[in-house]
Amino acid sequence: MTEPSSAADSSRPRPPVADSSRPRPQYGEYASPEEQSRRAGRPLTPAVVPATTPVAPAGVAPAAEPAAEPGVAVEGARPPHPVDRVAALALLAYGLWNVMTSIGQFLNPATLMDTMLQAVGISGSFSNYDQAKTWGIVACVALIVGWLATAAWTVLRLRRGRLAWWVPVLGGAVFVTLATICMMVPFFSDPAVVSFLNGQLKK
């Protein structure tokens, strides 16, 4: 009766024998950090993913930043100097006063032209009034447009923090010269002026 049982025991697979030369694993040695935290009762700490900066592919230029719109103050621009601001605004005010007084003279050029004849030393009175009124209107338009353009340019430079005092000086010199040229056309076409110039050439 004992022989069959011994035969069955010999045919049954035996459990593997642990290798005594291999050290036994410590508690939690092969456990993941999540399992270790869960068994220890600690809250799980999410893994920190390092931030990466996207790199443009080779041969592709990086996108340019949008340019600032004209007339808008640029961030970081230096503020305008107080003396420059006061000087620029004062020159604009003086230019506006000069434009207003000149418009009255150019629209009624009789007194202006007689004064110019006396300054040159021509006897007689000015008679080319029709042409003087036409050119007077042209001179008024030139002064008004010139002052508006000068004021706009001055304000733009002030908002951008740049020197602007010289803009009214330049604008006044340019457009006053242009208006003076307009009034010289009827002056030198007046018969009294033409007769005086012919007499000077014959001497």
XYZ file of C-alpha atoms in Angstrom:
203
model
C 0.000 0.000 0.000
C 2.957 2.295 0.504
C 4.417 1.863 -2.925
C 1.670 3.671 -4.902
C 1.817 6.682 -2.586
C 5.566 6.960 -2.965
C 5.215 6.787 -6.714
C 2.601 9.557 -6.706
C 4.802 11.741 -4.540
C 7.679 11.280 -6.900
C 5.554 12.326 -9.912
C 4.132 15.469 -8.184
C 6.067 18.712 -9.111
C 8.033 20.080 -6.228
C 8.167 23.868 -5.466
C 11.362 25.619 -6.475
C 13.955 25.829 -3.786
C 15.065 29.373 -3.014
C 18.619 30.186 -3.847
C 20.414 30.791 -0.595
C 23.144 32.791 -2.351
C 20.695 35.517 -3.555
C 19.829 38.201 -0.927
C 16.216 38.455 0.050
C 14.490 41.689 -1.153
C 13.801 44.274 1.497
C 10.331 45.634 2.115
C 9.250 47.830 -0.794
C 12.473 47.292 -2.754
C 10.702 46.209 -5.948
C 7.605 48.364 -5.421
C 6.952 51.436 -7.567
C 6.960 54.921 -5.960
C 3.158 55.021 -6.247
C 2.794 51.686 -4.436
C 5.258 52.737 -1.753
C 3.339 55.985 -1.124
C 0.017 54.122 -1.078
C 1.226 51.528 1.447
C 2.845 54.205 3.636
C -0.305 56.348 3.607
C 1.411 59.335 1.970
C -0.343 61.467 -0.720
C 0.741 60.826 -4.240
C 2.986 63.573 -5.635
C 2.440 64.174 -9.362
C 5.521 63.907 -11.465
C 6.950 67.252 -12.623
C 7.405 67.441 -16.362
C 10.215 69.835 -17.331
C 9.096 72.668 -19.594
C 10.581 72.565 -23.055
C 11.081 75.511 -25.382
C 9.938 74.823 -28.940
C 12.816 74.973 -31.359
C 12.217 76.148 -34.917
C 13.193 73.607 -37.576
C 16.446 74.120 -39.396
C 16.127 76.520 -42.311
C 12.924 78.136 -40.989
C 13.200 81.721 -39.719
C 11.393 82.522 -36.443
C 8.213 84.563 -36.736
C 8.846 88.286 -36.420
C 7.052 90.263 -33.753
C 4.302 92.575 -35.049
C 5.499 96.136 -35.546
C 3.953 98.937 -33.557
C 1.286 100.993 -35.344
C 2.164 104.520 -36.435
C 1.182 107.157 -33.986
C 0.916 104.718 -31.057
C 3.287 105.240 -28.097
C 5.902 102.509 -27.980
C 6.324 100.776 -24.601
C 9.694 101.567 -23.117
C 10.212 104.771 -25.142
C 11.802 107.572 -23.155
C 9.395 110.361 -22.136
C 9.805 113.724 -23.881
C 11.834 116.392 -22.134
C 9.594 118.965 -20.401
C 11.524 121.901 -21.911
C 11.214 120.408 -25.397
C 7.466 119.898 -24.936
C 6.907 123.471 -23.745
C 9.046 124.913 -26.549
C 7.288 122.865 -29.232
C 3.794 123.807 -28.029
C 4.763 127.476 -27.681
C 6.119 127.548 -31.230
C 2.946 125.903 -32.513
C 0.849 128.523 -30.743
C 2.940 131.329 -32.214
C 2.638 129.758 -35.652
C -1.134 129.572 -35.321
C -1.298 133.253 -34.351
C 0.892 134.123 -37.334
C -1.354 132.121 -39.675
C -4.504 133.869 -38.407
C -3.051 137.356 -38.821
C -1.640 136.536 -42.273
C -4.983 135.231 -43.519
C -6.594 138.638 -42.899
C -3.832 140.396 -44.834
C -3.819 137.951 -47.755
C -7.596 138.055 -48.223
C -7.509 141.884 -48.308
C -4.100 142.602 -49.853
C -4.562 146.312 -50.614
C -2.849 147.577 -47.453
C -0.163 144.896 -47.628
C 0.748 145.689 -51.227
C 0.827 149.453 -50.639
C 3.138 148.860 -47.693
C 5.409 146.749 -49.861
C 5.511 149.490 -52.547
C 6.520 152.094 -49.988
C 9.172 149.764 -48.549
C 10.769 149.332 -51.971
C 10.545 153.082 -52.709
C 8.002 152.967 -55.535
C 5.707 155.947 -55.874
C 2.088 155.221 -56.735
C -0.492 152.764 -55.529
C -1.058 149.093 -56.107
C -3.713 148.284 -58.748
C -3.389 144.522 -59.462
C -6.035 143.610 -56.882
C -7.815 140.774 -58.742
C -4.660 138.730 -59.164
C -3.570 139.585 -55.638
C -6.839 138.214 -54.176
C -6.493 134.949 -56.110
C -2.927 134.406 -54.995
C -3.891 135.503 -51.505
C -6.357 132.613 -51.262
C -3.646 130.216 -52.444
C -1.283 131.579 -49.805
C -3.933 131.145 -47.078
C -4.514 127.524 -48.049
C -0.774 126.871 -48.003
C -0.450 128.367 -44.513
C -3.405 126.439 -43.078
C -2.350 123.095 -44.552
C 1.232 123.735 -43.546
C 0.332 124.493 -39.931
C -1.862 121.386 -39.646
C 0.880 119.159 -41.064
C 3.466 120.743 -38.775
C 1.263 120.315 -35.700
C 0.549 116.658 -36.522
C 4.240 115.891 -36.991
C 5.130 117.707 -33.766
C 2.567 115.818 -31.695
C 3.681 112.507 -33.213
C 7.290 113.115 -32.224
C 6.248 114.189 -28.726
C 4.264 110.981 -28.233
C 7.263 108.934 -29.333
C 9.543 110.750 -26.915
C 11.672 112.470 -29.558
C 12.830 116.079 -29.821
C 10.142 118.136 -31.538
C 10.965 121.819 -30.975
C 12.628 122.103 -34.385
C 9.565 120.854 -36.295
C 7.517 124.088 -35.891
C 10.601 126.120 -36.815
C 11.146 124.118 -39.990
C 7.448 124.055 -40.893
C 7.085 127.794 -40.332
C 10.121 128.596 -42.469
C 8.952 126.378 -45.340
C 5.304 127.403 -45.516
C 5.841 131.102 -44.798
C 8.336 131.151 -47.662
C 5.786 129.402 -49.878
C 3.084 131.948 -48.970
C 5.489 134.836 -49.587
C 6.287 133.502 -53.054
C 2.554 133.340 -53.783
C 2.155 137.023 -52.901
C 5.231 138.026 -54.907
C 3.536 136.895 -58.127
C 0.855 139.655 -58.169
C 3.270 142.187 -56.695
C 5.791 141.937 -59.530
C 2.931 141.881 -62.049
C 1.595 145.272 -60.900
C 2.034 148.060 -63.506
C 3.672 150.399 -60.989
C 6.276 147.769 -60.081
C 6.901 146.854 -63.721
C 7.391 150.547 -64.639
C 9.793 151.036 -61.741
C 11.865 147.986 -62.702
C 12.025 149.086 -66.356
C 13.238 152.522 -65.275
C 15.933 150.958 -63.127
C 17.145 148.807 -66.025
C 17.450 151.802 -68.386
C 19.751 153.683 -66.017
